[in-house]
Amino acid sequence: MSNLSRHTSPINGNKTIVSKTTIKITPQKPFYRPIAKEIEVFEHAYKNKLPILLKGPTGTGKTRFVEYIAYKLEKKLITISCHEETSSTDLIGRYIIKGAETIWINGPLTKAVKEGAIIYLDEIAEARPDVIVAIHSLTDHRRELFIDKLGKNIKAHQDFILVASFNPGYQKGFKELKPSTRQRFIAISFQYPSPQIESEIIENETGIEEALAKKLVHIATKIRNLTELGLTETVSTRLLVDAAKLIHSGLPKRLSVKVAVVEPLTDDLEITNALTDLCDLMI
Ligand SMILES: Nc1ncnc2c1ncn2[C@@H]1O[C@H](COP(=O)(O)OP(=O)(O)O)[C@@H](O)[C@H]1O
Ligand SMILES: [Mg+2]
């Protein structure tokens, strides 16, 4: 066994699957264009220490919103990208073997609870059920985290808040959140912005000119309305921003739209061709 694997192996089980965690103290103000009253809602929820659920399709600004809010409230942001292997151990902590010793390492949730950071559980519905159980006592009046491996309860720091995101739109591998979990959160819904706002976002994010941003939004609106295509998810603001970045860096417009907007949406050749023709006409 190499030193490295000895240092990273948990005591129980020889496989460590740690979810991607990022800890951020955002140095620069992230650009966020408010869509409705979400900033106000968040600030009041924060004041009242209510957990917040951000609902909506991918690429609609949920992550950017949390980054912006963390900056605005001057809080550290700890993000966990949940996937089907994300367990409560990943969040809370584990014993590791270091040399001849066994030491306890706090997980990102425990750190956030102690330090008063914002914890962001991105795509919470993807995580294992024990994650939901682990956050129960944190998301009600108790505001405490139970660490079963230490037999300890920790009271959350007064600044701690839990934010989760959830995409209700998945049709395949549909993962729902139980009502008993959902009702622990106040919920903010994210949707595709109005054409005016979406175009502003694209311009700000990429520096392309207004007329081109408007064309991209127009394409998106058209594709979003083609519900008969049965796409699992349709064009997000993220895809438009990506297309605009490619155009801005000098890639031909049609090619940019094809690779950033059309191809990520589907693998069906017929739909790809139809959408490519449609986009070519519009840009
Ligand atoms: N309201 C918004 N303000 C600024 N940028 C936005 C907004 N909505 C979407 N974006 C852009 O779309 C991209 C994807 O947003 P993101 O927050 O990652 O989406 P989500 O977390 O909902 O999947 C961002 O990187 C940003 O460029
Ligand atoms: Mg996100």
PDB file of C-alpha atoms and ligand atoms in Angstrom:
ATOM      1  CA  MET A   1       0.000   0.000   0.000  1.00  0.00           C
ATOM      2  CA  SER A   2       1.446   3.367  -0.917  1.00  0.00           C
ATOM      3  CA  ASN A   3       1.739   6.136   1.628  1.00  0.00           C
ATOM      4  CA  LEU A   4      -0.767   8.187  -0.214  1.00  0.00           C
ATOM      5  CA  SER A   5      -3.491   5.585  -0.195  1.00  0.00           C
ATOM      6  CA  ARG A   6      -2.819   4.806   3.460  1.00  0.00           C
ATOM      7  CA  HIS A   7      -3.320   8.438   4.300  1.00  0.00           C
ATOM      8  CA  THR A   8      -6.549   8.743   2.462  1.00  0.00           C
ATOM      9  CA  SER A   9      -8.218   5.435   3.301  1.00  0.00           C
ATOM     10  CA  PRO A  10     -11.126   5.568   5.694  1.00  0.00           C
ATOM     11  CA  ILE A  11     -11.156   3.042   8.482  1.00  0.00           C
ATOM     12  CA  ASN A  12     -14.333   1.342   7.466  1.00  0.00           C
ATOM     13  CA  GLY A  13     -14.117   0.289   3.857  1.00  0.00           C
ATOM     14  CA  ASN A  14     -11.248   0.776   1.496  1.00  0.00           C
ATOM     15  CA  LYS A  15     -12.913   3.087  -0.955  1.00  0.00           C
ATOM     16  CA  THR A  16     -13.091   6.804  -0.412  1.00  0.00           C
ATOM     17  CA  ILE A  17     -15.573   8.599  -2.595  1.00  0.00           C
ATOM     18  CA  VAL A  18     -15.449  12.231  -1.711  1.00  0.00           C
ATOM     19  CA  SER A  19     -17.838  14.556  -3.452  1.00  0.00           C
ATOM     20  CA  LYS A  20     -16.429  17.570  -5.154  1.00  0.00           C
ATOM     21  CA  THR A  21     -16.262  20.330  -2.596  1.00  0.00           C
ATOM     22  CA  THR A  22     -15.212  23.881  -3.193  1.00  0.00           C
ATOM     23  CA  ILE A  23     -14.586  26.474  -0.551  1.00  0.00           C
ATOM     24  CA  LYS A  24     -14.758  30.022  -1.704  1.00  0.00           C
ATOM     25  CA  ILE A  25     -14.261  33.430  -0.315  1.00  0.00           C
ATOM     26  CA  THR A  26     -15.151  35.287  -3.462  1.00  0.00           C
ATOM     27  CA  PRO A  27     -12.620  38.079  -3.972  1.00  0.00           C
ATOM     28  CA  GLN A  28     -14.561  39.887  -6.692  1.00  0.00           C
ATOM     29  CA  LYS A  29     -18.201  40.718  -6.902  1.00  0.00           C
ATOM     30  CA  PRO A  30     -19.754  38.066  -9.149  1.00  0.00           C
ATOM     31  CA  PHE A  31     -22.019  39.430 -11.849  1.00  0.00           C
ATOM     32  CA  TYR A  32     -25.581  38.482 -11.061  1.00  0.00           C
ATOM     33  CA  ARG A  33     -28.610  39.968 -12.789  1.00  0.00           C
ATOM     34  CA  PRO A  34     -31.639  39.626 -10.498  1.00  0.00           C
ATOM     35  CA  ILE A  35     -34.682  38.080 -12.154  1.00  0.00           C
ATOM     36  CA  ALA A  36     -37.342  38.809  -9.542  1.00  0.00           C
ATOM     37  CA  LYS A  37     -37.236  39.313  -5.783  1.00  0.00           C
ATOM     38  CA  GLU A  38     -34.792  36.479  -5.077  1.00  0.00           C
ATOM     39  CA  ILE A  39     -32.150  38.647  -3.376  1.00  0.00           C
ATOM     40  CA  GLU A  40     -34.657  40.153  -0.991  1.00  0.00           C
ATOM     41  CA  VAL A  41     -36.166  36.743  -0.247  1.00  0.00           C
ATOM     42  CA  PHE A  42     -32.752  35.280   0.462  1.00  0.00           C
ATOM     43  CA  GLU A  43     -31.752  38.113   2.757  1.00  0.00           C
ATOM     44  CA  HIS A  44     -34.870  37.709   4.833  1.00  0.00           C
ATOM     45  CA  ALA A  45     -34.528  33.941   4.915  1.00  0.00           C
ATOM     46  CA  TYR A  46     -30.946  34.415   6.061  1.00  0.00           C
ATOM     47  CA  LYS A  47     -31.977  36.842   8.777  1.00  0.00           C
ATOM     48  CA  ASN A  48     -34.465  34.284  10.022  1.00  0.00           C
ATOM     49  CA  LYS A  49     -32.064  31.367   9.542  1.00  0.00           C
ATOM     50  CA  LEU A  50     -34.426  29.495   7.258  1.00  0.00           C
ATOM     51  CA  PRO A  51     -32.923  26.911   4.896  1.00  0.00           C
ATOM     52  CA  ILE A  52     -33.354  27.746   1.227  1.00  0.00           C
ATOM     53  CA  LEU A  53     -34.072  25.511  -1.743  1.00  0.00           C
ATOM     54  CA  LEU A  54     -33.244  26.835  -5.209  1.00  0.00           C
ATOM     55  CA  LYS A  55     -35.391  25.023  -7.761  1.00  0.00           C
ATOM     56  CA  GLY A  56     -35.077  25.105 -11.489  1.00  0.00           C
ATOM     57  CA  PRO A  57     -33.509  23.675 -14.614  1.00  0.00           C
ATOM     58  CA  THR A  58     -29.782  23.558 -15.134  1.00  0.00           C
ATOM     59  CA  GLY A  59     -28.015  26.712 -16.298  1.00  0.00           C
ATOM     60  CA  THR A  60     -30.535  29.197 -14.949  1.00  0.00           C
ATOM     61  CA  GLY A  61     -28.228  30.973 -12.533  1.00  0.00           C
ATOM     62  CA  LYS A  62     -28.691  29.097  -9.246  1.00  0.00           C
ATOM     63  CA  THR A  63     -24.997  28.666  -8.555  1.00  0.00           C
ATOM     64  CA  ARG A  64     -24.174  32.186  -9.681  1.00  0.00           C
ATOM     65  CA  PHE A  65     -26.890  33.500  -7.387  1.00  0.00           C
ATOM     66  CA  VAL A  66     -25.442  31.738  -4.348  1.00  0.00           C
ATOM     67  CA  GLU A  67     -21.958  33.026  -5.194  1.00  0.00           C
ATOM     68  CA  TYR A  68     -23.312  36.528  -5.485  1.00  0.00           C
ATOM     69  CA  ILE A  69     -25.243  36.313  -2.221  1.00  0.00           C
ATOM     70  CA  ALA A  70     -22.237  34.905  -0.352  1.00  0.00           C
ATOM     71  CA  TYR A  71     -20.195  37.833  -1.596  1.00  0.00           C
ATOM     72  CA  LYS A  72     -22.901  40.324  -0.677  1.00  0.00           C
ATOM     73  CA  LEU A  73     -23.347  38.922   2.826  1.00  0.00           C
ATOM     74  CA  GLU A  74     -19.576  38.517   3.216  1.00  0.00           C
ATOM     75  CA  LYS A  75     -19.875  34.852   4.047  1.00  0.00           C
ATOM     76  CA  LYS A  76     -17.676  31.949   3.172  1.00  0.00           C
ATOM     77  CA  LEU A  77     -19.352  29.631   0.684  1.00  0.00           C
ATOM     78  CA  ILE A  78     -18.810  25.885   0.818  1.00  0.00           C
ATOM     79  CA  THR A  79     -20.276  24.080  -2.177  1.00  0.00           C
ATOM     80  CA  ILE A  80     -20.810  20.351  -2.438  1.00  0.00           C
ATOM     81  CA  SER A  81     -21.733  18.965  -5.837  1.00  0.00           C
ATOM     82  CA  CYS A  82     -23.903  16.018  -4.864  1.00  0.00           C
ATOM     83  CA  HIS A  83     -24.007  12.825  -6.916  1.00  0.00           C
ATOM     84  CA  GLU A  84     -25.428   9.381  -6.274  1.00  0.00           C
ATOM     85  CA  GLU A  85     -22.444   8.339  -4.149  1.00  0.00           C
ATOM     86  CA  THR A  86     -22.501  11.434  -1.922  1.00  0.00           C
ATOM     87  CA  SER A  87     -22.999  10.151   1.609  1.00  0.00           C
ATOM     88  CA  SER A  88     -23.415  11.738   5.006  1.00  0.00           C
ATOM     89  CA  THR A  89     -19.818  10.696   5.762  1.00  0.00           C
ATOM     90  CA  ASP A  90     -18.594  12.847   2.874  1.00  0.00           C
ATOM     91  CA  LEU A  91     -20.408  15.777   4.417  1.00  0.00           C
ATOM     92  CA  ILE A  92     -19.867  15.236   8.118  1.00  0.00           C
ATOM     93  CA  GLY A  93     -16.395  13.750   8.335  1.00  0.00           C
ATOM     94  CA  ARG A  94     -14.451  10.569   8.775  1.00  0.00           C
ATOM     95  CA  TYR A  95     -11.600   8.951  10.628  1.00  0.00           C
ATOM     96  CA  ILE A  96      -8.468   8.541   8.603  1.00  0.00           C
ATOM     97  CA  ILE A  97      -5.292   6.626   9.312  1.00  0.00           C
ATOM     98  CA  LYS A  98      -2.231   8.805   9.437  1.00  0.00           C
ATOM     99  CA  GLY A  99       0.960   6.955  10.163  1.00  0.00           C
ATOM    100  CA  ALA A 100       0.240   4.981  13.312  1.00  0.00           C
ATOM    101  CA  GLU A 101      -2.583   7.277  14.336  1.00  0.00           C
ATOM    102  CA  THR A 102      -6.253   7.508  13.636  1.00  0.00           C
ATOM    103  CA  ILE A 103      -7.485  11.055  13.337  1.00  0.00           C
ATOM    104  CA  TRP A 104     -10.873  12.614  12.807  1.00  0.00           C
ATOM    105  CA  ILE A 105     -11.289  14.962   9.853  1.00  0.00           C
ATOM    106  CA  ASN A 106     -14.280  17.289   9.757  1.00  0.00           C
ATOM    107  CA  GLY A 107     -16.252  17.152   6.532  1.00  0.00           C
ATOM    108  CA  PRO A 108     -17.381  20.317   4.719  1.00  0.00           C
ATOM    109  CA  LEU A 109     -20.787  20.411   6.400  1.00  0.00           C
ATOM    110  CA  THR A 110     -19.275  20.171   9.871  1.00  0.00           C
ATOM    111  CA  LYS A 111     -16.827  22.951   8.983  1.00  0.00           C
ATOM    112  CA  ALA A 112     -19.635  25.172   7.736  1.00  0.00           C
ATOM    113  CA  VAL A 113     -21.765  24.496  10.820  1.00  0.00           C
ATOM    114  CA  LYS A 114     -18.874  25.378  13.126  1.00  0.00           C
ATOM    115  CA  GLU A 115     -17.566  28.399  11.238  1.00  0.00           C
ATOM    116  CA  GLY A 116     -20.888  29.926  10.242  1.00  0.00           C
ATOM    117  CA  ALA A 117     -20.438  29.532   6.500  1.00  0.00           C
ATOM    118  CA  ILE A 118     -23.057  29.099   3.810  1.00  0.00           C
ATOM    119  CA  ILE A 119     -23.228  25.460   2.779  1.00  0.00           C
ATOM    120  CA  TYR A 120     -24.553  24.874  -0.716  1.00  0.00           C
ATOM    121  CA  LEU A 121     -25.683  21.337  -1.493  1.00  0.00           C
ATOM    122  CA  ASP A 122     -25.886  21.459  -5.248  1.00  0.00           C
ATOM    123  CA  GLU A 123     -28.344  18.885  -6.711  1.00  0.00           C
ATOM    124  CA  ILE A 124     -29.335  17.593  -3.301  1.00  0.00           C
ATOM    125  CA  ALA A 125     -31.808  15.057  -4.724  1.00  0.00           C
ATOM    126  CA  GLU A 126     -28.881  13.162  -6.273  1.00  0.00           C
ATOM    127  CA  ALA A 127     -27.283  12.422  -2.897  1.00  0.00           C
ATOM    128  CA  ARG A 128     -27.837   9.264  -0.880  1.00  0.00           C
ATOM    129  CA  PRO A 129     -30.812   9.250   1.509  1.00  0.00           C
ATOM    130  CA  ASP A 130     -28.556   9.385   4.578  1.00  0.00           C
ATOM    131  CA  VAL A 131     -27.566  12.933   3.527  1.00  0.00           C
ATOM    132  CA  ILE A 132     -31.172  14.013   3.911  1.00  0.00           C
ATOM    133  CA  VAL A 133     -31.345  12.344   7.319  1.00  0.00           C
ATOM    134  CA  ALA A 134     -28.113  14.072   8.357  1.00  0.00           C
ATOM    135  CA  ILE A 135     -29.426  17.555   7.598  1.00  0.00           C
ATOM    136  CA  HIS A 136     -32.813  17.096   9.288  1.00  0.00           C
ATOM    137  CA  SER A 137     -31.826  18.469  12.673  1.00  0.00           C
ATOM    138  CA  LEU A 138     -30.003  21.344  10.958  1.00  0.00           C
ATOM    139  CA  THR A 139     -33.037  22.411   8.991  1.00  0.00           C
ATOM    140  CA  ASP A 140     -35.458  22.848  11.860  1.00  0.00           C
ATOM    141  CA  HIS A 141     -35.514  24.823  15.096  1.00  0.00           C
ATOM    142  CA  ARG A 142     -32.760  22.655  16.572  1.00  0.00           C
ATOM    143  CA  ARG A 143     -30.078  23.878  14.158  1.00  0.00           C
ATOM    144  CA  GLU A 144     -27.689  21.198  15.256  1.00  0.00           C
ATOM    145  CA  LEU A 145     -25.634  18.531  13.572  1.00  0.00           C
ATOM    146  CA  PHE A 146     -25.372  15.074  15.040  1.00  0.00           C
ATOM    147  CA  ILE A 147     -22.053  13.379  14.376  1.00  0.00           C
ATOM    148  CA  ASP A 148     -22.804   9.760  15.078  1.00  0.00           C
ATOM    149  CA  LYS A 149     -19.205   8.552  14.736  1.00  0.00           C
ATOM    150  CA  LEU A 150     -18.207  10.930  17.550  1.00  0.00           C
ATOM    151  CA  GLY A 151     -21.488  10.620  19.447  1.00  0.00           C
ATOM    152  CA  LYS A 152     -21.630  14.425  19.466  1.00  0.00           C
ATOM    153  CA  ASN A 153     -24.203  17.081  18.732  1.00  0.00           C
ATOM    154  CA  ILE A 154     -22.878  20.420  17.487  1.00  0.00           C
ATOM    155  CA  LYS A 155     -24.938  23.593  17.608  1.00  0.00           C
ATOM    156  CA  ALA A 156     -24.760  25.571  14.409  1.00  0.00           C
ATOM    157  CA  HIS A 157     -22.912  28.901  14.460  1.00  0.00           C
ATOM    158  CA  GLN A 158     -25.418  31.753  14.312  1.00  0.00           C
ATOM    159  CA  ASP A 159     -24.294  32.698  10.787  1.00  0.00           C
ATOM    160  CA  PHE A 160     -24.615  29.183   9.379  1.00  0.00           C
ATOM    161  CA  ILE A 161     -27.192  28.652   6.672  1.00  0.00           C
ATOM    162  CA  LEU A 162     -28.021  25.725   4.451  1.00  0.00           C
ATOM    163  CA  VAL A 163     -28.844  26.228   0.786  1.00  0.00           C
ATOM    164  CA  ALA A 164     -29.697  23.396  -1.579  1.00  0.00           C
ATOM    165  CA  SER A 165     -30.497  23.204  -5.249  1.00  0.00           C
ATOM    166  CA  PHE A 166     -32.852  20.872  -6.965  1.00  0.00           C
ATOM    167  CA  ASN A 167     -33.827  20.353 -10.574  1.00  0.00           C
ATOM    168  CA  PRO A 168     -37.443  19.274 -10.686  1.00  0.00           C
ATOM    169  CA  GLY A 169     -37.450  18.815 -14.447  1.00  0.00           C
ATOM    170  CA  TYR A 170     -35.528  15.584 -14.921  1.00  0.00           C
ATOM    171  CA  GLN A 171     -37.590  13.016 -16.708  1.00  0.00           C
ATOM    172  CA  LYS A 172     -35.062  10.226 -16.874  1.00  0.00           C
ATOM    173  CA  GLY A 173     -33.736   8.832 -13.619  1.00  0.00           C
ATOM    174  CA  PHE A 174     -36.308  11.033 -11.990  1.00  0.00           C
ATOM    175  CA  LYS A 175     -35.311  11.991  -8.507  1.00  0.00           C
ATOM    176  CA  GLU A 176     -37.830  13.676  -6.323  1.00  0.00           C
ATOM    177  CA  LEU A 177     -37.452  15.239  -2.939  1.00  0.00           C
ATOM    178  CA  LYS A 178     -39.922  13.947  -0.377  1.00  0.00           C
ATOM    179  CA  PRO A 179     -42.511  16.465   0.831  1.00  0.00           C
ATOM    180  CA  SER A 180     -41.165  16.004   4.346  1.00  0.00           C
ATOM    181  CA  THR A 181     -37.786  17.232   3.094  1.00  0.00           C
ATOM    182  CA  ARG A 182     -39.091  19.962   0.809  1.00  0.00           C
ATOM    183  CA  GLN A 183     -41.156  21.466   3.580  1.00  0.00           C
ATOM    184  CA  ARG A 184     -38.046  22.147   5.597  1.00  0.00           C
ATOM    185  CA  PHE A 185     -37.009  24.809   3.106  1.00  0.00           C
ATOM    186  CA  ILE A 186     -38.350  27.999   1.735  1.00  0.00           C
ATOM    187  CA  ALA A 187     -38.087  27.692  -2.032  1.00  0.00           C
ATOM    188  CA  ILE A 188     -37.031  30.088  -4.775  1.00  0.00           C
ATOM    189  CA  SER A 189     -37.831  29.147  -8.337  1.00  0.00           C
ATOM    190  CA  PHE A 190     -35.369  29.799 -11.182  1.00  0.00           C
ATOM    191  CA  GLN A 191     -36.530  29.909 -14.778  1.00  0.00           C
ATOM    192  CA  TYR A 192     -35.176  31.167 -18.066  1.00  0.00           C
ATOM    193  CA  PRO A 193     -35.137  34.969 -17.819  1.00  0.00           C
ATOM    194  CA  SER A 194     -37.136  37.275 -20.038  1.00  0.00           C
ATOM    195  CA  PRO A 195     -35.468  37.970 -23.431  1.00  0.00           C
ATOM    196  CA  GLN A 196     -34.366  41.439 -22.335  1.00  0.00           C
ATOM    197  CA  ILE A 197     -32.696  40.215 -19.167  1.00  0.00           C
ATOM    198  CA  GLU A 198     -31.199  37.148 -20.807  1.00  0.00           C
ATOM    199  CA  SER A 199     -29.651  39.272 -23.505  1.00  0.00           C
ATOM    200  CA  GLU A 200     -28.206  41.608 -20.848  1.00  0.00           C
ATOM    201  CA  ILE A 201     -26.686  38.602 -19.069  1.00  0.00           C
ATOM    202  CA  ILE A 202     -25.047  37.345 -22.265  1.00  0.00           C
ATOM    203  CA  GLU A 203     -23.634  40.770 -23.100  1.00  0.00           C
ATOM    204  CA  ASN A 204     -22.263  41.204 -19.596  1.00  0.00           C
ATOM    205  CA  GLU A 205     -20.774  37.756 -19.422  1.00  0.00           C
ATOM    206  CA  THR A 206     -19.063  37.783 -22.777  1.00  0.00           C
ATOM    207  CA  GLY A 207     -18.791  41.276 -24.185  1.00  0.00           C
ATOM    208  CA  ILE A 208     -20.581  40.462 -27.445  1.00  0.00           C
ATOM    209  CA  GLU A 209     -22.727  43.144 -28.960  1.00  0.00           C
ATOM    210  CA  GLU A 210     -26.392  43.555 -28.158  1.00  0.00           C
ATOM    211  CA  ALA A 211     -27.725  42.592 -31.590  1.00  0.00           C
ATOM    212  CA  LEU A 212     -25.916  39.273 -31.476  1.00  0.00           C
ATOM    213  CA  ALA A 213     -26.981  38.562 -27.894  1.00  0.00           C
ATOM    214  CA  LYS A 214     -30.579  39.199 -28.944  1.00  0.00           C
ATOM    215  CA  LYS A 215     -30.230  36.760 -31.832  1.00  0.00           C
ATOM    216  CA  LEU A 216     -28.971  34.061 -29.488  1.00  0.00           C
ATOM    217  CA  VAL A 217     -31.880  34.659 -27.141  1.00  0.00           C
ATOM    218  CA  HIS A 218     -34.242  34.499 -30.088  1.00  0.00           C
ATOM    219  CA  ILE A 219     -32.832  31.105 -31.063  1.00  0.00           C
ATOM    220  CA  ALA A 220     -33.221  29.885 -27.497  1.00  0.00           C
ATOM    221  CA  THR A 221     -36.804  31.056 -27.278  1.00  0.00           C
ATOM    222  CA  LYS A 222     -37.618  29.252 -30.487  1.00  0.00           C
ATOM    223  CA  ILE A 223     -36.050  25.976 -29.345  1.00  0.00           C
ATOM    224  CA  ARG A 224     -37.631  26.255 -25.879  1.00  0.00           C
ATOM    225  CA  ASN A 225     -41.016  26.428 -27.560  1.00  0.00           C
ATOM    226  CA  LEU A 226     -40.384  23.255 -29.567  1.00  0.00           C
ATOM    227  CA  THR A 227     -41.761  21.037 -26.817  1.00  0.00           C
ATOM    228  CA  GLU A 228     -42.613  18.332 -29.376  1.00  0.00           C
ATOM    229  CA  LEU A 229     -38.878  17.503 -29.613  1.00  0.00           C
ATOM    230  CA  GLY A 230     -39.155  15.901 -26.193  1.00  0.00           C
ATOM    231  CA  LEU A 231     -35.740  17.141 -25.051  1.00  0.00           C
ATOM    232  CA  THR A 232     -34.940  16.259 -21.437  1.00  0.00           C
ATOM    233  CA  GLU A 233     -33.719  19.790 -20.896  1.00  0.00           C
ATOM    234  CA  THR A 234     -33.833  22.676 -23.297  1.00  0.00           C
ATOM    235  CA  VAL A 235     -31.468  25.585 -24.046  1.00  0.00           C
ATOM    236  CA  SER A 236     -30.201  27.191 -20.865  1.00  0.00           C
ATOM    237  CA  THR A 237     -28.714  30.611 -20.352  1.00  0.00           C
ATOM    238  CA  ARG A 238     -25.413  28.815 -19.751  1.00  0.00           C
ATOM    239  CA  LEU A 239     -25.425  27.382 -23.280  1.00  0.00           C
ATOM    240  CA  LEU A 240     -26.102  30.806 -24.750  1.00  0.00           C
ATOM    241  CA  VAL A 241     -23.269  32.311 -22.741  1.00  0.00           C
ATOM    242  CA  ASP A 242     -20.982  29.547 -24.005  1.00  0.00           C
ATOM    243  CA  ALA A 243     -21.995  30.171 -27.622  1.00  0.00           C
ATOM    244  CA  ALA A 244     -21.415  33.894 -27.157  1.00  0.00           C
ATOM    245  CA  LYS A 245     -17.957  33.260 -25.689  1.00  0.00           C
ATOM    246  CA  LEU A 246     -16.979  31.179 -28.725  1.00  0.00           C
ATOM    247  CA  ILE A 247     -18.269  33.830 -31.103  1.00  0.00           C
ATOM    248  CA  HIS A 248     -16.470  36.537 -29.167  1.00  0.00           C
ATOM    249  CA  SER A 249     -13.223  34.622 -29.398  1.00  0.00           C
ATOM    250  CA  GLY A 250     -13.561  34.401 -33.170  1.00  0.00           C
ATOM    251  CA  LEU A 251     -15.177  31.052 -33.946  1.00  0.00           C
ATOM    252  CA  PRO A 252     -17.725  31.381 -36.788  1.00  0.00           C
ATOM    253  CA  LYS A 253     -21.224  32.096 -35.487  1.00  0.00           C
ATOM    254  CA  ARG A 254     -22.978  29.095 -36.947  1.00  0.00           C
ATOM    255  CA  LEU A 255     -20.347  26.688 -35.746  1.00  0.00           C
ATOM    256  CA  SER A 256     -20.402  28.288 -32.297  1.00  0.00           C
ATOM    257  CA  VAL A 257     -24.148  27.827 -32.021  1.00  0.00           C
ATOM    258  CA  LYS A 258     -23.965  24.274 -33.281  1.00  0.00           C
ATOM    259  CA  VAL A 259     -21.341  23.148 -30.774  1.00  0.00           C
ATOM    260  CA  ALA A 260     -22.509  25.204 -27.803  1.00  0.00           C
ATOM    261  CA  VAL A 261     -26.274  25.082 -28.195  1.00  0.00           C
ATOM    262  CA  VAL A 262     -27.409  22.266 -30.489  1.00  0.00           C
ATOM    263  CA  GLU A 263     -24.988  19.436 -29.806  1.00  0.00           C
ATOM    264  CA  PRO A 264     -25.209  19.538 -26.002  1.00  0.00           C
ATOM    265  CA  LEU A 265     -29.001  19.206 -26.212  1.00  0.00           C
ATOM    266  CA  THR A 266     -29.362  15.912 -28.049  1.00  0.00           C
ATOM    267  CA  ASP A 267     -27.597  12.961 -29.642  1.00  0.00           C
ATOM    268  CA  ASP A 268     -30.467  12.290 -32.022  1.00  0.00           C
ATOM    269  CA  LEU A 269     -29.114  12.933 -35.511  1.00  0.00           C
ATOM    270  CA  GLU A 270     -32.420  14.001 -37.015  1.00  0.00           C
ATOM    271  CA  ILE A 271     -33.131  16.498 -34.269  1.00  0.00           C
ATOM    272  CA  THR A 272     -29.541  17.763 -34.428  1.00  0.00           C
ATOM    273  CA  ASN A 273     -29.852  18.384 -38.152  1.00  0.00           C
ATOM    274  CA  ALA A 274     -33.237  20.052 -37.821  1.00  0.00           C
ATOM    275  CA  LEU A 275     -32.028  22.331 -35.027  1.00  0.00           C
ATOM    276  CA  THR A 276     -28.818  23.161 -36.872  1.00  0.00           C
ATOM    277  CA  ASP A 277     -30.821  24.217 -39.946  1.00  0.00           C
ATOM    278  CA  LEU A 278     -33.095  26.314 -37.790  1.00  0.00           C
ATOM    279  CA  CYS A 279     -30.186  28.038 -36.033  1.00  0.00           C
ATOM    280  CA  ASP A 280     -28.306  28.627 -39.290  1.00  0.00           C
ATOM    281  CA  LEU A 281     -31.297  30.536 -40.555  1.00  0.00           C
ATOM    282  CA  MET A 282     -31.498  32.645 -37.429  1.00  0.00           C
ATOM    283  CA  ILE A 283     -27.895  33.719 -36.966  1.00  0.00           C
TER     284      ILE A 283
HETATM  285  N1  LIG B   1     -29.221  35.871 -13.440  1.00  0.00           N
HETATM  286  C1  LIG B   1     -27.992  35.667 -13.929  1.00  0.00           C
HETATM  287  N2  LIG B   1     -27.031  36.607 -13.780  1.00  0.00           N
HETATM  288  C2  LIG B   1     -25.795  36.414 -14.287  1.00  0.00           C
HETATM  289  N3  LIG B   1     -25.419  35.320 -14.969  1.00  0.00           N
HETATM  290  C3  LIG B   1     -26.325  34.351 -15.157  1.00  0.00           C
HETATM  291  C4  LIG B   1     -27.647  34.466 -14.635  1.00  0.00           C
HETATM  292  N4  LIG B   1     -28.332  33.352 -15.004  1.00  0.00           N
HETATM  293  C5  LIG B   1     -27.485  32.583 -15.695  1.00  0.00           C
HETATM  294  N5  LIG B   1     -26.281  33.176 -15.796  1.00  0.00           N
HETATM  295  C6  LIG B   1     -25.145  32.661 -16.588  1.00  0.00           C
HETATM  296  O1  LIG B   1     -25.404  31.290 -16.824  1.00  0.00           O
HETATM  297  C7  LIG B   1     -24.333  30.486 -16.346  1.00  0.00           C
HETATM  298  C8  LIG B   1     -24.891  29.260 -15.692  1.00  0.00           C
HETATM  299  O2  LIG B   1     -25.484  29.609 -14.480  1.00  0.00           O
HETATM  300  P1  LIG B   1     -25.352  28.686 -13.189  1.00  0.00           P
HETATM  301  O3  LIG B   1     -25.504  29.569 -12.025  1.00  0.00           O
HETATM  302  O4  LIG B   1     -24.136  27.853 -13.256  1.00  0.00           O
HETATM  303  O5  LIG B   1     -26.642  27.761 -13.389  1.00  0.00           O
HETATM  304  P2  LIG B   1     -27.244  26.600 -12.476  1.00  0.00           P
HETATM  305  O6  LIG B   1     -26.482  26.577 -11.198  1.00  0.00           O
HETATM  306  O7  LIG B   1     -28.676  26.991 -12.322  1.00  0.00           O
HETATM  307  O8  LIG B   1     -27.089  25.344 -13.286  1.00  0.00           O
HETATM  308  C9  LIG B   1     -23.546  31.368 -15.411  1.00  0.00           C
HETATM  309  O9  LIG B   1     -22.198  31.002 -15.409  1.00  0.00           O
HETATM  310  C10 LIG B   1     -23.777  32.734 -15.968  1.00  0.00           C
HETATM  311  O10 LIG B   1     -22.871  32.950 -17.040  1.00  0.00           O
HETATM  312 MG    MG B   2     -25.303  24.925 -10.538  1.00  0.00          MG
END
